[in-house]
JSON list of N, CA and C in Angstrom, two decimals:
[
{"chain": "V", "resi": 1, "resn": "MET", "atom": "N", "xyz": [4.53, 47.47, 63.18]},
{"chain": "V", "resi": 1, "resn": "MET", "atom": "CA", "xyz": [3.93, 47.91, 62.01]},
{"chain": "V", "resi": 1, "resn": "MET", "atom": "C", "xyz": [4.44, 49.41, 61.31]},
{"chain": "V", "resi": 2, "resn": "ILE", "atom": "N", "xyz": [5.03, 49.20, 60.22]},
{"chain": "V", "resi": 2, "resn": "ILE", "atom": "CA", "xyz": [6.09, 50.10, 59.88]},
{"chain": "V", "resi": 2, "resn": "ILE", "atom": "C", "xyz": [5.71, 50.52, 58.24]},
{"chain": "V", "resi": 3, "resn": "THR", "atom": "N", "xyz": [5.85, 51.74, 58.39]},
{"chain": "V", "resi": 3, "resn": "THR", "atom": "CA", "xyz": [5.84, 52.28, 56.66]},
{"chain": "V", "resi": 3, "resn": "THR", "atom": "C", "xyz": [7.10, 52.36, 56.27]},
{"chain": "V", "resi": 4, "resn": "CYS", "atom": "N", "xyz": [7.19, 51.37, 55.10]},
{"chain": "V", "resi": 4, "resn": "CYS", "atom": "CA", "xyz": [8.60, 51.30, 54.55]},
{"chain": "V", "resi": 4, "resn": "CYS", "atom": "C", "xyz": [8.95, 52.55, 53.45]},
{"chain": "V", "resi": 5, "resn": "TRP", "atom": "N", "xyz": [8.05, 52.69, 52.59]},
{"chain": "V", "resi": 5, "resn": "TRP", "atom": "CA", "xyz": [8.36, 53.90, 51.35]},
{"chain": "V", "resi": 5, "resn": "TRP", "atom": "C", "xyz": [7.46, 55.36, 51.88]},
{"chain": "V", "resi": 6, "resn": "PRO", "atom": "N", "xyz": [8.05, 56.38, 51.31]},
{"chain": "V", "resi": 6, "resn": "PRO", "atom": "CA", "xyz": [7.09, 57.37, 51.46]},
{"chain": "V", "resi": 6, "resn": "PRO", "atom": "C", "xyz": [5.76, 57.22, 50.61]},
{"chain": "V", "resi": 7, "resn": "GLU", "atom": "N", "xyz": [5.42, 56.49, 49.69]},
{"chain": "V", "resi": 7, "resn": "GLU", "atom": "CA", "xyz": [4.45, 56.38, 48.96]},
{"chain": "V", "resi": 7, "resn": "GLU", "atom": "C", "xyz": [3.65, 55.31, 49.57]},
{"chain": "V", "resi": 8, "resn": "ASP", "atom": "N", "xyz": [3.52, 54.99, 50.34]},
{"chain": "V", "resi": 8, "resn": "ASP", "atom": "CA", "xyz": [2.99, 53.57, 51.08]},
{"chain": "V", "resi": 8, "resn": "ASP", "atom": "C", "xyz": [1.58, 54.29, 51.56]},
{"chain": "V", "resi": 9, "resn": "GLY", "atom": "N", "xyz": [0.73, 53.40, 51.31]},
{"chain": "V", "resi": 9, "resn": "GLY", "atom": "CA", "xyz": [-0.23, 53.59, 51.60]},
{"chain": "V", "resi": 9, "resn": "GLY", "atom": "C", "xyz": [-0.77, 54.19, 53.06]},
{"chain": "V", "resi": 10, "resn": "GLY", "atom": "N", "xyz": [-0.13, 53.45, 53.93]},
{"chain": "V", "resi": 10, "resn": "GLY", "atom": "CA", "xyz": [-0.02, 53.16, 55.45]},
{"chain": "V", "resi": 10, "resn": "GLY", "atom": "C", "xyz": [0.91, 52.59, 55.90]},
{"chain": "V", "resi": 11, "resn": "PRO", "atom": "N", "xyz": [0.64, 51.78, 57.24]},
{"chain": "V", "resi": 11, "resn": "PRO", "atom": "CA", "xyz": [1.70, 51.05, 57.65]},
{"chain": "V", "resi": 11, "resn": "PRO", "atom": "C", "xyz": [1.11, 49.53, 57.40]},
{"chain": "V", "resi": 12, "resn": "PHE", "atom": "N", "xyz": [2.23, 48.95, 57.42]},
{"chain": "V", "resi": 12, "resn": "PHE", "atom": "CA", "xyz": [1.88, 47.32, 56.75]},
{"chain": "V", "resi": 12, "resn": "PHE", "atom": "C", "xyz": [2.82, 46.65, 57.96]},
{"chain": "V", "resi": 13, "resn": "ILE", "atom": "N", "xyz": [2.06, 45.28, 57.87]},
{"chain": "V", "resi": 13, "resn": "ILE", "atom": "CA", "xyz": [2.79, 44.32, 58.89]},
{"chain": "V", "resi": 13, "resn": "ILE", "atom": "C", "xyz": [3.52, 43.78, 57.67]},
{"chain": "V", "resi": 14, "resn": "THR", "atom": "N", "xyz": [4.86, 43.32, 57.89]},
{"chain": "V", "resi": 14, "resn": "THR", "atom": "CA", "xyz": [5.66, 42.84, 56.55]},
{"chain": "V", "resi": 14, "resn": "THR", "atom": "C", "xyz": [5.91, 41.21, 56.60]},
{"chain": "V", "resi": 15, "resn": "LEU", "atom": "N", "xyz": [5.96, 40.72, 57.79]},
{"chain": "V", "resi": 15, "resn": "LEU", "atom": "CA", "xyz": [6.37, 39.59, 57.80]},
{"chain": "V", "resi": 15, "resn": "LEU", "atom": "C", "xyz": [5.51, 38.44, 58.54]},
{"chain": "V", "resi": 16, "resn": "PRO", "atom": "N", "xyz": [4.17, 38.48, 58.52]},
{"chain": "V", "resi": 16, "resn": "PRO", "atom": "CA", "xyz": [3.42, 37.41, 59.12]},
{"chain": "V", "resi": 16, "resn": "PRO", "atom": "C", "xyz": [3.35, 36.41, 58.17]},
{"chain": "V", "resi": 17, "resn": "LEU", "atom": "N", "xyz": [3.05, 34.93, 59.15]},
{"chain": "V", "resi": 17, "resn": "LEU", "atom": "CA", "xyz": [2.99, 33.71, 58.56]},
{"chain": "V", "resi": 17, "resn": "LEU", "atom": "C", "xyz": [1.32, 33.77, 58.48]},
{"chain": "V", "resi": 18, "resn": "VAL", "atom": "N", "xyz": [0.75, 33.53, 57.19]},
{"chain": "V", "resi": 18, "resn": "VAL", "atom": "CA", "xyz": [-0.44, 33.35, 56.57]},
{"chain": "V", "resi": 18, "resn": "VAL", "atom": "C", "xyz": [-0.72, 31.95, 56.33]},
{"chain": "V", "resi": 19, "resn": "TYR", "atom": "N", "xyz": [-1.65, 31.43, 56.63]},
{"chain": "V", "resi": 19, "resn": "TYR", "atom": "CA", "xyz": [-1.73, 29.69, 56.10]},
{"chain": "V", "resi": 19, "resn": "TYR", "atom": "C", "xyz": [-3.48, 29.97, 55.66]},
{"chain": "V", "resi": 20, "resn": "THR", "atom": "N", "xyz": [-3.29, 29.26, 54.95]},
{"chain": "V", "resi": 20, "resn": "THR", "atom": "CA", "xyz": [-4.98, 29.07, 53.79]},
{"chain": "V", "resi": 20, "resn": "THR", "atom": "C", "xyz": [-4.83, 27.61, 53.10]},
{"chain": "V", "resi": 21, "resn": "THR", "atom": "N", "xyz": [-6.30, 27.29, 53.23]},
{"chain": "V", "resi": 21, "resn": "THR", "atom": "CA", "xyz": [-6.18, 25.78, 52.59]},
{"chain": "V", "resi": 21, "resn": "THR", "atom": "C", "xyz": [-7.08, 26.20, 50.96]},
{"chain": "V", "resi": 22, "resn": "ASN", "atom": "N", "xyz": [-6.80, 25.04, 50.26]},
{"chain": "V", "resi": 22, "resn": "ASN", "atom": "CA", "xyz": [-7.43, 25.21, 49.01]},
{"chain": "V", "resi": 22, "resn": "ASN", "atom": "C", "xyz": [-8.72, 24.86, 49.22]},
{"chain": "V", "resi": 23, "resn": "PRO", "atom": "N", "xyz": [-9.52, 25.99, 48.43]},
{"chain": "V", "resi": 23, "resn": "PRO", "atom": "CA", "xyz": [-10.91, 25.23, 48.53]},
{"chain": "V", "resi": 23, "resn": "PRO", "atom": "C", "xyz": [-11.54, 23.92, 47.80]},
{"chain": "V", "resi": 24, "resn": "ASP", "atom": "N", "xyz": [-10.82, 24.16, 46.92]},
{"chain": "V", "resi": 24, "resn": "ASP", "atom": "CA", "xyz": [-11.05, 22.65, 45.56]},
{"chain": "V", "resi": 24, "resn": "ASP", "atom": "C", "xyz": [-10.87, 21.62, 46.31]},
{"chain": "V", "resi": 25, "resn": "ARG", "atom": "N", "xyz": [-9.47, 21.33, 46.77]},
{"chain": "V", "resi": 25, "resn": "ARG", "atom": "CA", "xyz": [-9.11, 19.76, 47.12]},
{"chain": "V", "resi": 25, "resn": "ARG", "atom": "C", "xyz": [-7.91, 19.88, 48.31]},
{"chain": "V", "resi": 26, "resn": "PRO", "atom": "N", "xyz": [-7.69, 19.00, 48.61]},
{"chain": "V", "resi": 26, "resn": "PRO", "atom": "CA", "xyz": [-6.95, 18.62, 50.00]},
{"chain": "V", "resi": 26, "resn": "PRO", "atom": "C", "xyz": [-5.24, 19.68, 49.50]},
{"chain": "V", "resi": 27, "resn": "GLY", "atom": "N", "xyz": [-4.75, 20.36, 50.48]},
{"chain": "V", "resi": 27, "resn": "GLY", "atom": "CA", "xyz": [-3.66, 21.36, 50.31]},
{"chain": "V", "resi": 27, "resn": "GLY", "atom": "C", "xyz": [-3.64, 22.66, 51.21]},
{"chain": "V", "resi": 28, "resn": "HIS", "atom": "N", "xyz": [-2.74, 23.13, 51.32]},
{"chain": "V", "resi": 28, "resn": "HIS", "atom": "CA", "xyz": [-2.45, 24.33, 52.31]},
{"chain": "V", "resi": 28, "resn": "HIS", "atom": "C", "xyz": [-1.48, 25.07, 52.12]},
{"chain": "V", "resi": 29, "resn": "ASN", "atom": "N", "xyz": [-1.37, 26.08, 52.16]},
{"chain": "V", "resi": 29, "resn": "ASN", "atom": "CA", "xyz": [-0.13, 27.17, 51.77]},
{"chain": "V", "resi": 29, "resn": "ASN", "atom": "C", "xyz": [0.11, 27.86, 53.12]},
{"chain": "V", "resi": 30, "resn": "LEU", "atom": "N", "xyz": [1.25, 27.95, 53.41]},
{"chain": "V", "resi": 30, "resn": "LEU", "atom": "CA", "xyz": [1.86, 28.79, 54.60]},
{"chain": "V", "resi": 30, "resn": "LEU", "atom": "C", "xyz": [2.55, 29.55, 53.80]},
{"chain": "V", "resi": 31, "resn": "GLY", "atom": "N", "xyz": [2.79, 30.94, 53.63]},
{"chain": "V", "resi": 31, "resn": "GLY", "atom": "CA", "xyz": [3.43, 32.26, 52.79]},
{"chain": "V", "resi": 31, "resn": "GLY", "atom": "C", "xyz": [3.42, 33.39, 53.89]},
{"chain": "V", "resi": 32, "resn": "MET", "atom": "N", "xyz": [4.25, 34.51, 53.42]},
{"chain": "V", "resi": 32, "resn": "MET", "atom": "CA", "xyz": [4.40, 35.78, 54.20]},
{"chain": "V", "resi": 32, "resn": "MET", "atom": "C", "xyz": [4.11, 36.65, 52.96]},
{"chain": "V", "resi": 33, "resn": "TYR", "atom": "N", "xyz": [2.98, 37.11, 53.35]},
{"chain": "V", "resi": 33, "resn": "TYR", "atom": "CA", "xyz": [2.11, 38.70, 52.37]},
{"chain": "V", "resi": 33, "resn": "TYR", "atom": "C", "xyz": [1.80, 39.72, 53.34]},
{"chain": "V", "resi": 34, "resn": "ARG", "atom": "N", "xyz": [2.64, 40.74, 52.75]},
{"chain": "V", "resi": 34, "resn": "ARG", "atom": "CA", "xyz": [2.11, 42.34, 53.29]},
{"chain": "V", "resi": 34, "resn": "ARG", "atom": "C", "xyz": [0.91, 42.44, 53.50]},
{"chain": "V", "resi": 35, "resn": "MET", "atom": "N", "xyz": [0.56, 42.94, 54.74]},
{"chain": "V", "resi": 35, "resn": "MET", "atom": "CA", "xyz": [-0.88, 43.44, 54.84]},
{"chain": "V", "resi": 35, "resn": "MET", "atom": "C", "xyz": [-0.54, 44.79, 55.77]},
{"chain": "V", "resi": 36, "resn": "GLN", "atom": "N", "xyz": [-1.19, 45.45, 54.82]},
{"chain": "V", "resi": 36, "resn": "GLN", "atom": "CA", "xyz": [-2.29, 46.85, 55.39]},
{"chain": "V", "resi": 36, "resn": "GLN", "atom": "C", "xyz": [-2.92, 46.72, 56.49]},
{"chain": "V", "resi": 37, "resn": "VAL", "atom": "N", "xyz": [-2.50, 47.68, 57.46]},
{"chain": "V", "resi": 37, "resn": "VAL", "atom": "CA", "xyz": [-3.35, 48.18, 58.22]},
{"chain": "V", "resi": 37, "resn": "VAL", "atom": "C", "xyz": [-4.20, 49.23, 58.22]},
{"chain": "V", "resi": 38, "resn": "TYR", "atom": "N", "xyz": [-5.21, 49.11, 58.15]},
{"chain": "V", "resi": 38, "resn": "TYR", "atom": "CA", "xyz": [-6.56, 50.03, 57.86]},
{"chain": "V", "resi": 38, "resn": "TYR", "atom": "C", "xyz": [-6.88, 50.72, 59.10]},
{"chain": "V", "resi": 39, "resn": "ASP", "atom": "N", "xyz": [-6.98, 49.92, 60.39]},
{"chain": "V", "resi": 39, "resn": "ASP", "atom": "CA", "xyz": [-7.39, 50.45, 61.50]},
{"chain": "V", "resi": 39, "resn": "ASP", "atom": "C", "xyz": [-7.05, 49.74, 62.83]},
{"chain": "V", "resi": 40, "resn": "ARG", "atom": "N", "xyz": [-7.64, 49.86, 63.73]},
{"chain": "V", "resi": 40, "resn": "ARG", "atom": "CA", "xyz": [-7.33, 48.73, 64.76]},
{"chain": "V", "resi": 40, "resn": "ARG", "atom": "C", "xyz": [-8.33, 47.29, 64.67]},
{"chain": "V", "resi": 41, "resn": "ARG", "atom": "N", "xyz": [-9.17, 47.10, 63.17]},
{"chain": "V", "resi": 41, "resn": "ARG", "atom": "CA", "xyz": [-9.42, 45.79, 63.72]},
{"chain": "V", "resi": 41, "resn": "ARG", "atom": "C", "xyz": [-9.61, 45.05, 62.11]},
{"chain": "V", "resi": 42, "resn": "THR", "atom": "N", "xyz": [-8.92, 45.91, 61.23]},
{"chain": "V", "resi": 42, "resn": "THR", "atom": "CA", "xyz": [-9.18, 45.65, 59.85]},
{"chain": "V", "resi": 42, "resn": "THR", "atom": "C", "xyz": [-8.01, 45.94, 58.59]},
{"chain": "V", "resi": 43, "resn": "THR", "atom": "N", "xyz": [-7.31, 44.83, 58.40]},
{"chain": "V", "resi": 43, "resn": "THR", "atom": "CA", "xyz": [-6.38, 44.98, 57.48]},
{"chain": "V", "resi": 43, "resn": "THR", "atom": "C", "xyz": [-6.96, 44.43, 56.00]},
{"chain": "V", "resi": 44, "resn": "GLY", "atom": "N", "xyz": [-5.56, 44.84, 55.27]},
{"chain": "V", "resi": 44, "resn": "GLY", "atom": "CA", "xyz": [-5.86, 44.23, 53.49]},
{"chain": "V", "resi": 44, "resn": "GLY", "atom": "C", "xyz": [-4.69, 43.50, 53.38]},
{"chain": "V", "resi": 45, "resn": "MET", "atom": "N", "xyz": [-4.83, 42.32, 52.76]},
{"chain": "V", "resi": 45, "resn": "MET", "atom": "CA", "xyz": [-3.70, 41.17, 52.16]},
{"chain": "V", "resi": 45, "resn": "MET", "atom": "C", "xyz": [-3.34, 41.54, 51.15]},
{"chain": "V", "resi": 46, "resn": "HIS", "atom": "N", "xyz": [-1.79, 41.79, 50.78]},
{"chain": "V", "resi": 46, "resn": "HIS", "atom": "CA", "xyz": [-1.41, 41.97, 49.57]},
{"chain": "V", "resi": 46, "resn": "HIS", "atom": "C", "xyz": [-1.10, 40.25, 48.85]},
{"chain": "V", "resi": 47, "resn": "TRP", "atom": "N", "xyz": [-2.01, 39.72, 48.49]},
{"chain": "V", "resi": 47, "resn": "TRP", "atom": "CA", "xyz": [-1.51, 38.42, 47.76]},
{"chain": "V", "resi": 47, "resn": "TRP", "atom": "C", "xyz": [-0.71, 38.63, 46.55]},
{"chain": "V", "resi": 48, "resn": "GLN", "atom": "N", "xyz": [0.02, 37.97, 46.40]},
{"chain": "V", "resi": 48, "resn": "GLN", "atom": "CA", "xyz": [1.04, 37.66, 45.01]},
{"chain": "V", "resi": 48, "resn": "GLN", "atom": "C", "xyz": [0.12, 36.28, 44.48]},
{"chain": "V", "resi": 49, "resn": "ILE", "atom": "N", "xyz": [-0.50, 37.04, 43.23]},
{"chain": "V", "resi": 49, "resn": "ILE", "atom": "CA", "xyz": [-1.35, 36.00, 42.24]},
{"chain": "V", "resi": 49, "resn": "ILE", "atom": "C", "xyz": [-0.59, 34.78, 41.98]},
{"chain": "V", "resi": 50, "resn": "GLY", "atom": "N", "xyz": [0.73, 34.79, 41.82]},
{"chain": "V", "resi": 50, "resn": "GLY", "atom": "CA", "xyz": [1.09, 33.41, 41.36]},
{"chain": "V", "resi": 50, "resn": "GLY", "atom": "C", "xyz": [1.80, 32.64, 42.50]},
{"chain": "V", "resi": 51, "resn": "LYS", "atom": "N", "xyz": [1.63, 32.87, 43.77]},
{"chain": "V", "resi": 51, "resn": "LYS", "atom": "CA", "xyz": [2.09, 31.84, 45.08]},
{"chain": "V", "resi": 51, "resn": "LYS", "atom": "C", "xyz": [0.66, 31.25, 45.49]},
{"chain": "V", "resi": 52, "resn": "GLY", "atom": "N", "xyz": [0.83, 30.32, 46.42]},
{"chain": "V", "resi": 52, "resn": "GLY", "atom": "CA", "xyz": [-0.13, 29.44, 47.30]},
{"chain": "V", "resi": 52, "resn": "GLY", "atom": "C", "xyz": [-1.47, 29.89, 47.34]},
{"chain": "V", "resi": 53, "resn": "GLY", "atom": "N", "xyz": [-1.19, 30.86, 48.35]},
{"chain": "V", "resi": 53, "resn": "GLY", "atom": "CA", "xyz": [-2.47, 31.65, 49.10]},
{"chain": "V", "resi": 53, "resn": "GLY", "atom": "C", "xyz": [-2.99, 32.58, 48.04]},
{"chain": "V", "resi": 54, "resn": "GLY", "atom": "N", "xyz": [-2.80, 33.45, 46.71]},
{"chain": "V", "resi": 54, "resn": "GLY", "atom": "CA", "xyz": [-3.08, 33.97, 46.05]},
{"chain": "V", "resi": 54, "resn": "GLY", "atom": "C", "xyz": [-4.03, 32.58, 45.11]},
{"chain": "V", "resi": 55, "resn": "PHE", "atom": "N", "xyz": [-3.69, 31.92, 44.74]},
{"chain": "V", "resi": 55, "resn": "PHE", "atom": "CA", "xyz": [-4.12, 30.72, 44.16]},
{"chain": "V", "resi": 55, "resn": "PHE", "atom": "C", "xyz": [-5.44, 30.63, 45.27]},
{"chain": "V", "resi": 56, "resn": "HIS", "atom": "N", "xyz": [-5.54, 30.04, 46.08]},
{"chain": "V", "resi": 56, "resn": "HIS", "atom": "CA", "xyz": [-6.49, 29.68, 47.09]},
{"chain": "V", "resi": 56, "resn": "HIS", "atom": "C", "xyz": [-7.68, 30.91, 47.24]},
{"chain": "V", "resi": 57, "resn": "HIS", "atom": "N", "xyz": [-7.13, 32.18, 46.95]},
{"chain": "V", "resi": 57, "resn": "HIS", "atom": "CA", "xyz": [-8.09, 33.28, 47.03]},
{"chain": "V", "resi": 57, "resn": "HIS", "atom": "C", "xyz": [-8.77, 33.17, 45.45]},
{"chain": "V", "resi": 58, "resn": "VAL", "atom": "N", "xyz": [-8.20, 33.24, 44.94]},
{"chain": "V", "resi": 58, "resn": "VAL", "atom": "CA", "xyz": [-8.95, 33.58, 43.34]},
{"chain": "V", "resi": 58, "resn": "VAL", "atom": "C", "xyz": [-9.85, 32.44, 43.45]},
{"chain": "V", "resi": 59, "resn": "VAL", "atom": "N", "xyz": [-9.83, 31.15, 43.97]},
{"chain": "V", "resi": 59, "resn": "VAL", "atom": "CA", "xyz": [-10.88, 30.22, 43.83]},
{"chain": "V", "resi": 59, "resn": "VAL", "atom": "C", "xyz": [-11.71, 30.75, 44.50]},
{"chain": "V", "resi": 60, "resn": "ALA", "atom": "N", "xyz": [-11.50, 30.77, 46.01]},
{"chain": "V", "resi": 60, "resn": "ALA", "atom": "CA", "xyz": [-12.73, 31.53, 46.61]},
{"chain": "V", "resi": 60, "resn": "ALA", "atom": "C", "xyz": [-13.34, 32.73, 46.25]},
{"chain": "V", "resi": 61, "resn": "GLU", "atom": "N", "xyz": [-12.83, 33.45, 45.72]},
{"chain": "V", "resi": 61, "resn": "GLU", "atom": "CA", "xyz": [-13.12, 35.09, 44.89]},
{"chain": "V", "resi": 61, "resn": "GLU", "atom": "C", "xyz": [-14.48, 34.67, 43.71]},
{"chain": "V", "resi": 62, "resn": "THR", "atom": "N", "xyz": [-13.96, 33.63, 42.87]},
{"chain": "V", "resi": 62, "resn": "THR", "atom": "CA", "xyz": [-14.58, 33.07, 41.83]},
{"chain": "V", "resi": 62, "resn": "THR", "atom": "C", "xyz": [-16.17, 32.74, 42.14]},
{"chain": "V", "resi": 63, "resn": "ARG", "atom": "N", "xyz": [-16.08, 31.99, 43.13]},
{"chain": "V", "resi": 63, "resn": "ARG", "atom": "CA", "xyz": [-17.17, 31.51, 43.89]},
{"chain": "V", "resi": 63, "resn": "ARG", "atom": "C", "xyz": [-18.08, 32.13, 44.79]},
{"chain": "V", "resi": 64, "resn": "GLY", "atom": "N", "xyz": [-17.34, 33.74, 44.97]},
{"chain": "V", "resi": 64, "resn": "GLY", "atom": "CA", "xyz": [-18.39, 34.48, 45.60]},
{"chain": "V", "resi": 64, "resn": "GLY", "atom": "C", "xyz": [-18.21, 34.23, 47.29]},
{"chain": "V", "resi": 65, "resn": "GLN", "atom": "N", "xyz": [-17.28, 33.21, 47.16]},
{"chain": "V", "resi": 65, "resn": "GLN", "atom": "CA", "xyz": [-17.28, 32.77, 49.15]},
{"chain": "V", "resi": 65, "resn": "GLN", "atom": "C", "xyz": [-15.76, 33.11, 49.43]},
{"chain": "V", "resi": 66, "resn": "PRO", "atom": "N", "xyz": [-15.88, 33.35, 50.88]},
{"chain": "V", "resi": 66, "resn": "PRO", "atom": "CA", "xyz": [-15.01, 34.19, 51.56]},
{"chain": "V", "resi": 66, "resn": "PRO", "atom": "C", "xyz": [-13.77, 32.96, 51.91]},
{"chain": "V", "resi": 67, "resn": "LEU", "atom": "N", "xyz": [-12.55, 33.70, 51.92]},
{"chain": "V", "resi": 67, "resn": "LEU", "atom": "CA", "xyz": [-11.42, 32.40, 51.92]},
{"chain": "V", "resi": 67, "resn": "LEU", "atom": "C", "xyz": [-10.80, 32.48, 53.64]},
{"chain": "V", "resi": 68, "resn": "PRO", "atom": "N", "xyz": [-11.08, 31.66, 54.20]},
{"chain": "V", "resi": 68, "resn": "PRO", "atom": "CA", "xyz": [-10.62, 31.44, 55.69]},
{"chain": "V", "resi": 68, "resn": "PRO", "atom": "C", "xyz": [-9.13, 31.83, 55.75]},
{"chain": "V", "resi": 69, "resn": "VAL", "atom": "N", "xyz": [-8.84, 32.35, 56.73]},
{"chain": "V", "resi": 69, "resn": "VAL", "atom": "CA", "xyz": [-7.45, 32.86, 56.44]},
{"chain": "V", "resi": 69, "resn": "VAL", "atom": "C", "xyz": [-6.79, 32.68, 58.02]},
{"chain": "V", "resi": 70, "resn": "THR", "atom": "N", "xyz": [-5.85, 32.44, 58.45]},
{"chain": "V", "resi": 70, "resn": "THR", "atom": "CA", "xyz": [-5.35, 32.26, 60.24]},
{"chain": "V", "resi": 70, "resn": "THR", "atom": "C", "xyz": [-3.76, 32.97, 59.69]},
{"chain": "V", "resi": 71, "resn": "VAL", "atom": "N", "xyz": [-3.75, 34.05, 60.46]},
{"chain": "V", "resi": 71, "resn": "VAL", "atom": "CA", "xyz": [-2.55, 34.72, 60.43]},
{"chain": "V", "resi": 71, "resn": "VAL", "atom": "C", "xyz": [-1.85, 34.39, 61.39]},
{"chain": "V", "resi": 72, "resn": "PHE", "atom": "N", "xyz": [-0.11, 34.33, 61.66]},
{"chain": "V", "resi": 72, "resn": "PHE", "atom": "CA", "xyz": [0.33, 34.44, 62.81]},
{"chain": "V", "resi": 72, "resn": "PHE", "atom": "C", "xyz": [1.14, 35.36, 63.18]},
{"chain": "V", "resi": 73, "resn": "LEU", "atom": "N", "xyz": [1.12, 36.04, 64.09]},
{"chain": "V", "resi": 73, "resn": "LEU", "atom": "CA", "xyz": [2.43, 36.94, 64.13]},
{"chain": "V", "resi": 73, "resn": "LEU", "atom": "C", "xyz": [3.56, 36.85, 64.94]},
{"chain": "V", "resi": 74, "resn": "GLY", "atom": "N", "xyz": [4.59, 37.24, 64.71]},
{"chain": "V", "resi": 74, "resn": "GLY", "atom": "CA", "xyz": [5.90, 36.79, 66.01]},
{"chain": "V", "resi": 74, "resn": "GLY", "atom": "C", "xyz": [6.19, 35.29, 65.56]},
{"chain": "V", "resi": 75, "resn": "GLY", "atom": "N", "xyz": [6.08, 34.54, 64.60]},
{"chain": "V", "resi": 75, "resn": "GLY", "atom": "CA", "xyz": [6.53, 33.14, 64.85]},
{"chain": "V", "resi": 75, "resn": "GLY", "atom": "C", "xyz": [7.82, 32.91, 65.40]},
{"chain": "V", "resi": 76, "resn": "ARG", "atom": "N", "xyz": [7.87, 31.95, 65.74]},
{"chain": "V", "resi": 76, "resn": "ARG", "atom": "CA", "xyz": [9.31, 31.34, 66.43]},
{"chain": "V", "resi": 76, "resn": "ARG", "atom": "C", "xyz": [10.59, 31.54, 65.08]},
{"chain": "V", "resi": 77, "resn": "PRO", "atom": "N", "xyz": [11.71, 31.89, 65.39]},
{"chain": "V", "resi": 77, "resn": "PRO", "atom": "CA", "xyz": [12.50, 32.16, 64.56]},
{"chain": "V", "resi": 77, "resn": "PRO", "atom": "C", "xyz": [13.13, 30.98, 64.59]},
{"chain": "V", "resi": 78, "resn": "ARG", "atom": "N", "xyz": [13.77, 30.60, 63.06]},
{"chain": "V", "resi": 78, "resn": "ARG", "atom": "CA", "xyz": [14.83, 29.35, 63.02]},
{"chain": "V", "resi": 78, "resn": "ARG", "atom": "C", "xyz": [15.13, 29.54, 61.91]}
]
């Protein structure tokens, strides 16, 4: 976890692998989204609204439902 810029709100995990599924239909997304670390148990996701995970989040949020998310840290480099 690093704080990249003086104006950052705190430390971020910068290259997690974030897996989501589409709440409406079959389909999934594996992307990299910065995650701000708030405390030992809480993070915030920096969704890019024009990307796969962001699309999935909008659908779930519109329904008032949570979006299941799996985050992988330390993925195998290739």
